[in-house]
């Protein structure tokens, strides 16, 4: 727990100093701690340290931990993994924010899992920043069309964009492109300002390019256990 506290404090200091350096308001940057593959106890420990946002990338693991920690208040659960439309109901039941809406089919399925007139689900449009069309995320050319579709779905609220920097490229130019894609989404939904970008090794570059939501795992949690 004391190591966790130290790493969390270090990362938060680095976020604050990057925000100063790039003239960003630290108050508009949300640090999500990615807890995937770790036991649910880690989330209890993080909550005790004042963490309000956690991220999971697999639906089953998200659903299990959320059920296990049903009594834990004050935590917002972010789903950051590939979303399958046949799991939309479970994702919607367990997540407060879904970062990975990258095709119409998953948007429609998440919408169908909601209650018309009920609370809206915050969603982000995931963009593929790589040249490989097989990777997660919508192709840049299709952003406007998908954003327009999502904007029509009554039980979803489109909040912005999400992306993972390509492994084979310097993250800075990739995040610069993402800022442009954010502008496209905002031309469809004016207040969809969130930019979810930046992980343990590239959150400084993400902050430089306007990230509002950082998804940080190992730099805070330490080495992840093997994929369970
Ligand atoms: C695992 C994961 C992260 C966090 O990665 P770290 O390198 O551990 O910070 C961020 N985003 C997504 C989509 C992930 O799957």
PDB file of C-alpha atoms and ligand atoms in Angstrom:
ATOM      1  CA  UNK A   1       0.000   0.000   0.000  1.00  0.00           C
ATOM      2  CA  UNK A   2       2.829   2.425   0.790  1.00  0.00           C
ATOM      3  CA  UNK A   3       4.483   1.668  -2.573  1.00  0.00           C
ATOM      4  CA  UNK A   4       1.156   2.223  -4.289  1.00  0.00           C
ATOM      5  CA  UNK A   5       0.789   5.535  -2.484  1.00  0.00           C
ATOM      6  CA  UNK A   6       4.307   6.564  -3.561  1.00  0.00           C
ATOM      7  CA  UNK A   7       3.824   5.645  -7.225  1.00  0.00           C
ATOM      8  CA  UNK A   8       0.445   7.363  -7.344  1.00  0.00           C
ATOM      9  CA  UNK A   9       1.934  10.526  -5.847  1.00  0.00           C
ATOM     10  CA  UNK A  10       4.850  10.430  -8.306  1.00  0.00           C
ATOM     11  CA  UNK A  11       2.594  10.050 -11.318  1.00  0.00           C
ATOM     12  CA  UNK A  12       0.326  12.829 -10.076  1.00  0.00           C
ATOM     13  CA  UNK A  13       3.334  15.114  -9.634  1.00  0.00           C
ATOM     14  CA  UNK A  14       4.444  14.330 -13.180  1.00  0.00           C
ATOM     15  CA  UNK A  15       0.950  15.070 -14.473  1.00  0.00           C
ATOM     16  CA  UNK A  16       0.897  18.378 -12.608  1.00  0.00           C
ATOM     17  CA  UNK A  17       4.313  19.396 -13.898  1.00  0.00           C
ATOM     18  CA  UNK A  18       3.417  18.467 -17.491  1.00  0.00           C
ATOM     19  CA  UNK A  19       0.215  20.493 -17.144  1.00  0.00           C
ATOM     20  CA  UNK A  20       2.229  23.532 -16.001  1.00  0.00           C
ATOM     21  CA  UNK A  21       4.768  23.058 -18.769  1.00  0.00           C
ATOM     22  CA  UNK A  22       2.133  22.898 -21.502  1.00  0.00           C
ATOM     23  CA  UNK A  23      -0.100  25.542 -19.928  1.00  0.00           C
ATOM     24  CA  UNK A  24      -2.921  23.150 -19.274  1.00  0.00           C
ATOM     25  CA  UNK A  25      -5.310  23.478 -16.353  1.00  0.00           C
ATOM     26  CA  UNK A  26      -4.627  20.378 -14.218  1.00  0.00           C
ATOM     27  CA  UNK A  27      -8.236  20.537 -13.025  1.00  0.00           C
ATOM     28  CA  UNK A  28      -9.409  19.568 -16.489  1.00  0.00           C
ATOM     29  CA  UNK A  29      -7.280  16.407 -16.580  1.00  0.00           C
ATOM     30  CA  UNK A  30      -8.744  13.202 -15.134  1.00  0.00           C
ATOM     31  CA  UNK A  31      -6.298  10.475 -14.180  1.00  0.00           C
ATOM     32  CA  UNK A  32      -7.869   7.044 -14.635  1.00  0.00           C
ATOM     33  CA  UNK A  33      -5.989   4.202 -12.933  1.00  0.00           C
ATOM     34  CA  UNK A  34      -6.071   1.090 -15.133  1.00  0.00           C
ATOM     35  CA  UNK A  35      -6.498  -1.906 -12.808  1.00  0.00           C
ATOM     36  CA  UNK A  36      -6.856  -4.735 -15.330  1.00  0.00           C
ATOM     37  CA  UNK A  37      -5.558  -8.190 -14.289  1.00  0.00           C
ATOM     38  CA  UNK A  38      -5.151  -7.031 -10.674  1.00  0.00           C
ATOM     39  CA  UNK A  39      -7.443  -8.304  -7.915  1.00  0.00           C
ATOM     40  CA  UNK A  40     -10.412  -6.185  -6.855  1.00  0.00           C
ATOM     41  CA  UNK A  41      -8.596  -5.370  -3.617  1.00  0.00           C
ATOM     42  CA  UNK A  42      -6.359  -3.010  -5.579  1.00  0.00           C
ATOM     43  CA  UNK A  43      -9.387  -0.878  -6.374  1.00  0.00           C
ATOM     44  CA  UNK A  44     -10.340  -0.783  -2.682  1.00  0.00           C
ATOM     45  CA  UNK A  45      -6.781   0.328  -1.872  1.00  0.00           C
ATOM     46  CA  UNK A  46      -6.822   2.966  -4.606  1.00  0.00           C
ATOM     47  CA  UNK A  47     -10.178   4.301  -3.426  1.00  0.00           C
ATOM     48  CA  UNK A  48      -8.720   4.640   0.076  1.00  0.00           C
ATOM     49  CA  UNK A  49      -5.953   6.750  -1.477  1.00  0.00           C
ATOM     50  CA  UNK A  50      -8.529   9.042  -3.044  1.00  0.00           C
ATOM     51  CA  UNK A  51      -8.717   7.577  -6.563  1.00  0.00           C
ATOM     52  CA  UNK A  52     -12.108   8.221  -8.171  1.00  0.00           C
ATOM     53  CA  UNK A  53     -11.628   6.757 -11.654  1.00  0.00           C
ATOM     54  CA  UNK A  54     -10.596   3.224 -12.573  1.00  0.00           C
ATOM     55  CA  UNK A  55     -10.291   1.529 -15.958  1.00  0.00           C
ATOM     56  CA  UNK A  56     -10.816  -2.077 -17.041  1.00  0.00           C
ATOM     57  CA  UNK A  57     -10.367  -3.526 -20.512  1.00  0.00           C
ATOM     58  CA  UNK A  58     -12.327  -6.776 -20.347  1.00  0.00           C
ATOM     59  CA  UNK A  59     -16.067  -6.947 -19.812  1.00  0.00           C
ATOM     60  CA  UNK A  60     -16.055 -10.055 -17.633  1.00  0.00           C
ATOM     61  CA  UNK A  61     -13.400  -8.698 -15.336  1.00  0.00           C
ATOM     62  CA  UNK A  62     -15.164  -5.354 -15.124  1.00  0.00           C
ATOM     63  CA  UNK A  63     -18.506  -6.965 -14.295  1.00  0.00           C
ATOM     64  CA  UNK A  64     -16.957  -9.257 -11.683  1.00  0.00           C
ATOM     65  CA  UNK A  65     -15.051  -6.516  -9.894  1.00  0.00           C
ATOM     66  CA  UNK A  66     -17.960  -4.137  -9.943  1.00  0.00           C
ATOM     67  CA  UNK A  67     -20.198  -6.812  -8.409  1.00  0.00           C
ATOM     68  CA  UNK A  68     -17.558  -7.681  -5.825  1.00  0.00           C
ATOM     69  CA  UNK A  69     -17.162  -4.012  -4.886  1.00  0.00           C
ATOM     70  CA  UNK A  70     -20.854  -3.143  -5.011  1.00  0.00           C
ATOM     71  CA  UNK A  71     -20.556  -1.320  -1.668  1.00  0.00           C
ATOM     72  CA  UNK A  72     -17.608   0.809  -2.741  1.00  0.00           C
ATOM     73  CA  UNK A  73     -18.902   4.296  -3.447  1.00  0.00           C
ATOM     74  CA  UNK A  74     -17.254   7.230  -5.148  1.00  0.00           C
ATOM     75  CA  UNK A  75     -15.578   5.292  -7.952  1.00  0.00           C
ATOM     76  CA  UNK A  76     -16.307   5.823 -11.634  1.00  0.00           C
ATOM     77  CA  UNK A  77     -15.732   2.745 -13.796  1.00  0.00           C
ATOM     78  CA  UNK A  78     -14.285   3.253 -17.269  1.00  0.00           C
ATOM     79  CA  UNK A  79     -14.468   0.493 -19.865  1.00  0.00           C
ATOM     80  CA  UNK A  80     -11.445   0.912 -22.141  1.00  0.00           C
ATOM     81  CA  UNK A  81     -11.277  -2.439 -23.956  1.00  0.00           C
ATOM     82  CA  UNK A  82     -12.662  -3.788 -27.218  1.00  0.00           C
ATOM     83  CA  UNK A  83     -16.423  -3.796 -26.881  1.00  0.00           C
ATOM     84  CA  UNK A  84     -18.463  -6.694 -28.261  1.00  0.00           C
ATOM     85  CA  UNK A  85     -22.033  -5.904 -29.192  1.00  0.00           C
ATOM     86  CA  UNK A  86     -23.339  -9.173 -27.718  1.00  0.00           C
ATOM     87  CA  UNK A  87     -21.961  -7.998 -24.357  1.00  0.00           C
ATOM     88  CA  UNK A  88     -23.446  -4.506 -24.566  1.00  0.00           C
ATOM     89  CA  UNK A  89     -25.959  -5.134 -21.785  1.00  0.00           C
ATOM     90  CA  UNK A  90     -23.259  -6.296 -19.379  1.00  0.00           C
ATOM     91  CA  UNK A  91     -20.952  -3.438 -20.333  1.00  0.00           C
ATOM     92  CA  UNK A  92     -23.688  -0.913 -19.829  1.00  0.00           C
ATOM     93  CA  UNK A  93     -24.612  -2.414 -16.455  1.00  0.00           C
ATOM     94  CA  UNK A  94     -21.031  -2.218 -15.160  1.00  0.00           C
ATOM     95  CA  UNK A  95     -19.475   0.849 -16.805  1.00  0.00           C
ATOM     96  CA  UNK A  96     -20.052   4.546 -16.178  1.00  0.00           C
ATOM     97  CA  UNK A  97     -18.050   5.533 -19.253  1.00  0.00           C
ATOM     98  CA  UNK A  98     -17.310   3.457 -22.377  1.00  0.00           C
ATOM     99  CA  UNK A  99     -14.188   4.660 -24.198  1.00  0.00           C
ATOM    100  CA  UNK A 100     -14.201   2.175 -27.047  1.00  0.00           C
ATOM    101  CA  UNK A 101     -17.168   2.872 -29.305  1.00  0.00           C
ATOM    102  CA  UNK A 102     -15.625   2.358 -32.738  1.00  0.00           C
ATOM    103  CA  UNK A 103     -18.469   1.159 -34.942  1.00  0.00           C
ATOM    104  CA  UNK A 104     -22.151   1.669 -35.400  1.00  0.00           C
ATOM    105  CA  UNK A 105     -23.029  -1.840 -34.284  1.00  0.00           C
ATOM    106  CA  UNK A 106     -21.617  -1.398 -30.782  1.00  0.00           C
ATOM    107  CA  UNK A 107     -23.148   2.072 -30.454  1.00  0.00           C
ATOM    108  CA  UNK A 108     -26.561   0.741 -31.395  1.00  0.00           C
ATOM    109  CA  UNK A 109     -26.242  -2.224 -29.031  1.00  0.00           C
ATOM    110  CA  UNK A 110     -25.210  -0.001 -26.102  1.00  0.00           C
ATOM    111  CA  UNK A 111     -28.112   2.293 -26.855  1.00  0.00           C
ATOM    112  CA  UNK A 112     -30.560  -0.607 -27.013  1.00  0.00           C
ATOM    113  CA  UNK A 113     -29.334  -1.722 -23.569  1.00  0.00           C
ATOM    114  CA  UNK A 114     -30.359   1.636 -22.073  1.00  0.00           C
ATOM    115  CA  UNK A 115     -33.719   2.898 -20.863  1.00  0.00           C
ATOM    116  CA  UNK A 116     -35.346   5.489 -23.105  1.00  0.00           C
ATOM    117  CA  UNK A 117     -35.733   8.608 -20.960  1.00  0.00           C
ATOM    118  CA  UNK A 118     -33.336   7.176 -18.359  1.00  0.00           C
ATOM    119  CA  UNK A 119     -29.763   8.155 -17.567  1.00  0.00           C
ATOM    120  CA  UNK A 120     -27.481   8.546 -20.569  1.00  0.00           C
ATOM    121  CA  UNK A 121     -24.265   6.557 -20.834  1.00  0.00           C
ATOM    122  CA  UNK A 122     -21.106   8.597 -21.458  1.00  0.00           C
ATOM    123  CA  UNK A 123     -19.266   7.232 -24.490  1.00  0.00           C
ATOM    124  CA  UNK A 124     -16.142   8.107 -26.428  1.00  0.00           C
ATOM    125  CA  UNK A 125     -15.489   7.441 -30.071  1.00  0.00           C
ATOM    126  CA  UNK A 126     -12.299   5.388 -30.385  1.00  0.00           C
ATOM    127  CA  UNK A 127     -10.073   6.346 -33.301  1.00  0.00           C
ATOM    128  CA  UNK A 128      -7.451   4.119 -34.915  1.00  0.00           C
ATOM    129  CA  UNK A 129      -4.188   6.077 -35.073  1.00  0.00           C
ATOM    130  CA  UNK A 130      -2.276   3.267 -36.779  1.00  0.00           C
ATOM    131  CA  UNK A 131      -2.022   2.405 -40.452  1.00  0.00           C
ATOM    132  CA  UNK A 132      -3.363  -1.081 -39.687  1.00  0.00           C
ATOM    133  CA  UNK A 133      -7.117  -1.186 -40.297  1.00  0.00           C
ATOM    134  CA  UNK A 134      -7.385  -4.333 -38.203  1.00  0.00           C
ATOM    135  CA  UNK A 135      -6.636  -2.424 -34.994  1.00  0.00           C
ATOM    136  CA  UNK A 136      -9.333  -1.111 -32.673  1.00  0.00           C
ATOM    137  CA  UNK A 137     -10.835   2.255 -33.498  1.00  0.00           C
ATOM    138  CA  UNK A 138     -12.723   3.826 -36.351  1.00  0.00           C
ATOM    139  CA  UNK A 139     -10.710   4.920 -39.385  1.00  0.00           C
ATOM    140  CA  UNK A 140     -10.226   8.710 -39.405  1.00  0.00           C
ATOM    141  CA  UNK A 141     -12.221   9.063 -42.640  1.00  0.00           C
ATOM    142  CA  UNK A 142     -15.279   7.582 -40.907  1.00  0.00           C
ATOM    143  CA  UNK A 143     -15.209   9.687 -37.728  1.00  0.00           C
ATOM    144  CA  UNK A 144     -17.782  12.242 -38.782  1.00  0.00           C
ATOM    145  CA  UNK A 145     -20.277   9.626 -39.934  1.00  0.00           C
ATOM    146  CA  UNK A 146     -19.964   7.575 -36.735  1.00  0.00           C
ATOM    147  CA  UNK A 147     -20.182  10.684 -34.524  1.00  0.00           C
ATOM    148  CA  UNK A 148     -23.354  11.707 -36.340  1.00  0.00           C
ATOM    149  CA  UNK A 149     -24.835   8.237 -35.755  1.00  0.00           C
ATOM    150  CA  UNK A 150     -23.963   8.225 -32.057  1.00  0.00           C
ATOM    151  CA  UNK A 151     -25.365  11.731 -31.639  1.00  0.00           C
ATOM    152  CA  UNK A 152     -28.766  10.406 -32.776  1.00  0.00           C
ATOM    153  CA  UNK A 153     -28.883   7.667 -30.125  1.00  0.00           C
ATOM    154  CA  UNK A 154     -31.015   8.874 -27.275  1.00  0.00           C
ATOM    155  CA  UNK A 155     -29.495   6.924 -24.378  1.00  0.00           C
ATOM    156  CA  UNK A 156     -25.855   7.668 -25.240  1.00  0.00           C
ATOM    157  CA  UNK A 157     -23.993  10.902 -24.617  1.00  0.00           C
ATOM    158  CA  UNK A 158     -21.005  11.382 -26.897  1.00  0.00           C
ATOM    159  CA  UNK A 159     -18.272  13.017 -24.813  1.00  0.00           C
ATOM    160  CA  UNK A 160     -15.272  12.936 -27.160  1.00  0.00           C
ATOM    161  CA  UNK A 161     -12.515  10.756 -28.586  1.00  0.00           C
ATOM    162  CA  UNK A 162     -10.199   8.032 -27.346  1.00  0.00           C
ATOM    163  CA  UNK A 163      -7.072   6.493 -28.858  1.00  0.00           C
ATOM    164  CA  UNK A 164      -3.993   4.421 -28.130  1.00  0.00           C
ATOM    165  CA  UNK A 165      -0.702   5.695 -29.566  1.00  0.00           C
ATOM    166  CA  UNK A 166       0.780   3.373 -32.219  1.00  0.00           C
ATOM    167  CA  UNK A 167       3.733   1.292 -31.009  1.00  0.00           C
ATOM    168  CA  UNK A 168       5.678   1.965 -34.186  1.00  0.00           C
ATOM    169  CA  UNK A 169       5.465   5.748 -34.092  1.00  0.00           C
ATOM    170  CA  UNK A 170       6.516   8.609 -31.832  1.00  0.00           C
ATOM    171  CA  UNK A 171       3.390   9.366 -29.741  1.00  0.00           C
ATOM    172  CA  UNK A 172       3.553  13.157 -30.150  1.00  0.00           C
ATOM    173  CA  UNK A 173       2.521  13.385 -33.832  1.00  0.00           C
ATOM    174  CA  UNK A 174      -0.093  10.674 -33.276  1.00  0.00           C
ATOM    175  CA  UNK A 175      -1.651  12.670 -30.419  1.00  0.00           C
ATOM    176  CA  UNK A 176      -1.475  15.807 -32.562  1.00  0.00           C
ATOM    177  CA  UNK A 177      -3.617  14.012 -35.174  1.00  0.00           C
ATOM    178  CA  UNK A 178      -6.007  12.954 -32.427  1.00  0.00           C
ATOM    179  CA  UNK A 179      -6.507  16.612 -31.454  1.00  0.00           C
ATOM    180  CA  UNK A 180      -7.623  17.240 -35.040  1.00  0.00           C
ATOM    181  CA  UNK A 181     -10.022  14.277 -34.862  1.00  0.00           C
ATOM    182  CA  UNK A 182     -11.427  15.760 -31.670  1.00  0.00           C
ATOM    183  CA  UNK A 183     -12.252  18.900 -33.663  1.00  0.00           C
ATOM    184  CA  UNK A 184     -14.191  16.782 -36.186  1.00  0.00           C
ATOM    185  CA  UNK A 185     -16.252  15.219 -33.387  1.00  0.00           C
ATOM    186  CA  UNK A 186     -16.879  18.652 -31.868  1.00  0.00           C
ATOM    187  CA  UNK A 187     -18.154  19.876 -35.220  1.00  0.00           C
ATOM    188  CA  UNK A 188     -20.915  17.282 -34.749  1.00  0.00           C
ATOM    189  CA  UNK A 189     -21.429  17.510 -30.963  1.00  0.00           C
ATOM    190  CA  UNK A 190     -20.098  20.848 -29.749  1.00  0.00           C
ATOM    191  CA  UNK A 191     -19.505  19.887 -26.120  1.00  0.00           C
ATOM    192  CA  UNK A 192     -17.847  16.504 -26.831  1.00  0.00           C
ATOM    193  CA  UNK A 193     -14.522  17.814 -25.541  1.00  0.00           C
ATOM    194  CA  UNK A 194     -12.991  14.803 -23.854  1.00  0.00           C
ATOM    195  CA  UNK A 195      -9.755  13.407 -25.247  1.00  0.00           C
ATOM    196  CA  UNK A 196      -8.825  10.063 -23.684  1.00  0.00           C
ATOM    197  CA  UNK A 197      -5.162   9.487 -24.489  1.00  0.00           C
ATOM    198  CA  UNK A 198      -1.910   8.796 -22.726  1.00  0.00           C
ATOM    199  CA  UNK A 199      -0.723   5.714 -20.849  1.00  0.00           C
ATOM    200  CA  UNK A 200       2.188   5.074 -18.459  1.00  0.00           C
ATOM    201  CA  UNK A 201       4.851   5.841 -21.048  1.00  0.00           C
ATOM    202  CA  UNK A 202       3.309   8.634 -23.069  1.00  0.00           C
ATOM    203  CA  UNK A 203       1.014  10.674 -20.839  1.00  0.00           C
ATOM    204  CA  UNK A 204       3.296  13.731 -20.990  1.00  0.00           C
ATOM    205  CA  UNK A 205       2.932  13.884 -24.791  1.00  0.00           C
ATOM    206  CA  UNK A 206      -0.812  13.324 -24.424  1.00  0.00           C
ATOM    207  CA  UNK A 207      -1.086  16.257 -22.006  1.00  0.00           C
ATOM    208  CA  UNK A 208       0.893  18.400 -24.453  1.00  0.00           C
ATOM    209  CA  UNK A 209      -1.729  17.604 -27.111  1.00  0.00           C
ATOM    210  CA  UNK A 210      -4.831  18.273 -25.087  1.00  0.00           C
ATOM    211  CA  UNK A 211      -5.671  14.976 -23.346  1.00  0.00           C
ATOM    212  CA  UNK A 212      -8.406  15.380 -20.742  1.00  0.00           C
ATOM    213  CA  UNK A 213      -8.422  11.732 -19.599  1.00  0.00           C
ATOM    214  CA  UNK A 214      -5.223   9.745 -19.005  1.00  0.00           C
ATOM    215  CA  UNK A 215      -5.393   5.944 -18.719  1.00  0.00           C
ATOM    216  CA  UNK A 216      -2.442   4.993 -16.543  1.00  0.00           C
ATOM    217  CA  UNK A 217      -1.781   1.420 -15.437  1.00  0.00           C
ATOM    218  CA  UNK A 218       1.643   0.028 -14.621  1.00  0.00           C
ATOM    219  CA  UNK A 219       3.280   3.322 -13.627  1.00  0.00           C
ATOM    220  CA  UNK A 220       0.863   3.391 -10.689  1.00  0.00           C
ATOM    221  CA  UNK A 221      -0.052  -0.258 -10.070  1.00  0.00           C
ATOM    222  CA  UNK A 222       3.377  -1.767 -10.687  1.00  0.00           C
ATOM    223  CA  UNK A 223       3.886  -4.742 -12.974  1.00  0.00           C
ATOM    224  CA  UNK A 224       0.629  -6.373 -14.013  1.00  0.00           C
ATOM    225  CA  UNK A 225       0.034 -10.023 -13.112  1.00  0.00           C
ATOM    226  CA  UNK A 226      -0.168 -12.281 -16.187  1.00  0.00           C
ATOM    227  CA  UNK A 227      -3.439 -12.021 -18.105  1.00  0.00           C
ATOM    228  CA  UNK A 228      -5.834 -14.187 -16.053  1.00  0.00           C
TER     229      UNK A 228
HETATM  230  C1  LIG B   1      -3.709  -1.418 -20.307  1.00  0.00           C
HETATM  231  C2  LIG B   1      -4.207  -0.194 -20.961  1.00  0.00           C
HETATM  232  C3  LIG B   1      -3.758   1.065 -20.552  1.00  0.00           C
HETATM  233  C4  LIG B   1      -2.723   1.298 -19.476  1.00  0.00           C
HETATM  234  O1  LIG B   1      -1.468   0.856 -19.908  1.00  0.00           O
HETATM  235  P1  LIG B   1      -0.126   1.110 -19.057  1.00  0.00           P
HETATM  236  O2  LIG B   1       0.951   1.043 -20.058  1.00  0.00           O
HETATM  237  O3  LIG B   1      -0.060   0.043 -18.030  1.00  0.00           O
HETATM  238  O4  LIG B   1      -0.249   2.462 -18.444  1.00  0.00           O
HETATM  239  C5  LIG B   1      -4.305   2.182 -21.192  1.00  0.00           C
HETATM  240  N1  LIG B   1      -5.226   2.060 -22.176  1.00  0.00           N
HETATM  241  C6  LIG B   1      -5.669   0.862 -22.596  1.00  0.00           C
HETATM  242  C7  LIG B   1      -6.681   0.809 -23.696  1.00  0.00           C
HETATM  243  C8  LIG B   1      -5.184  -0.297 -22.002  1.00  0.00           C
HETATM  244  O5  LIG B   1      -5.631  -1.495 -22.430  1.00  0.00           O
END
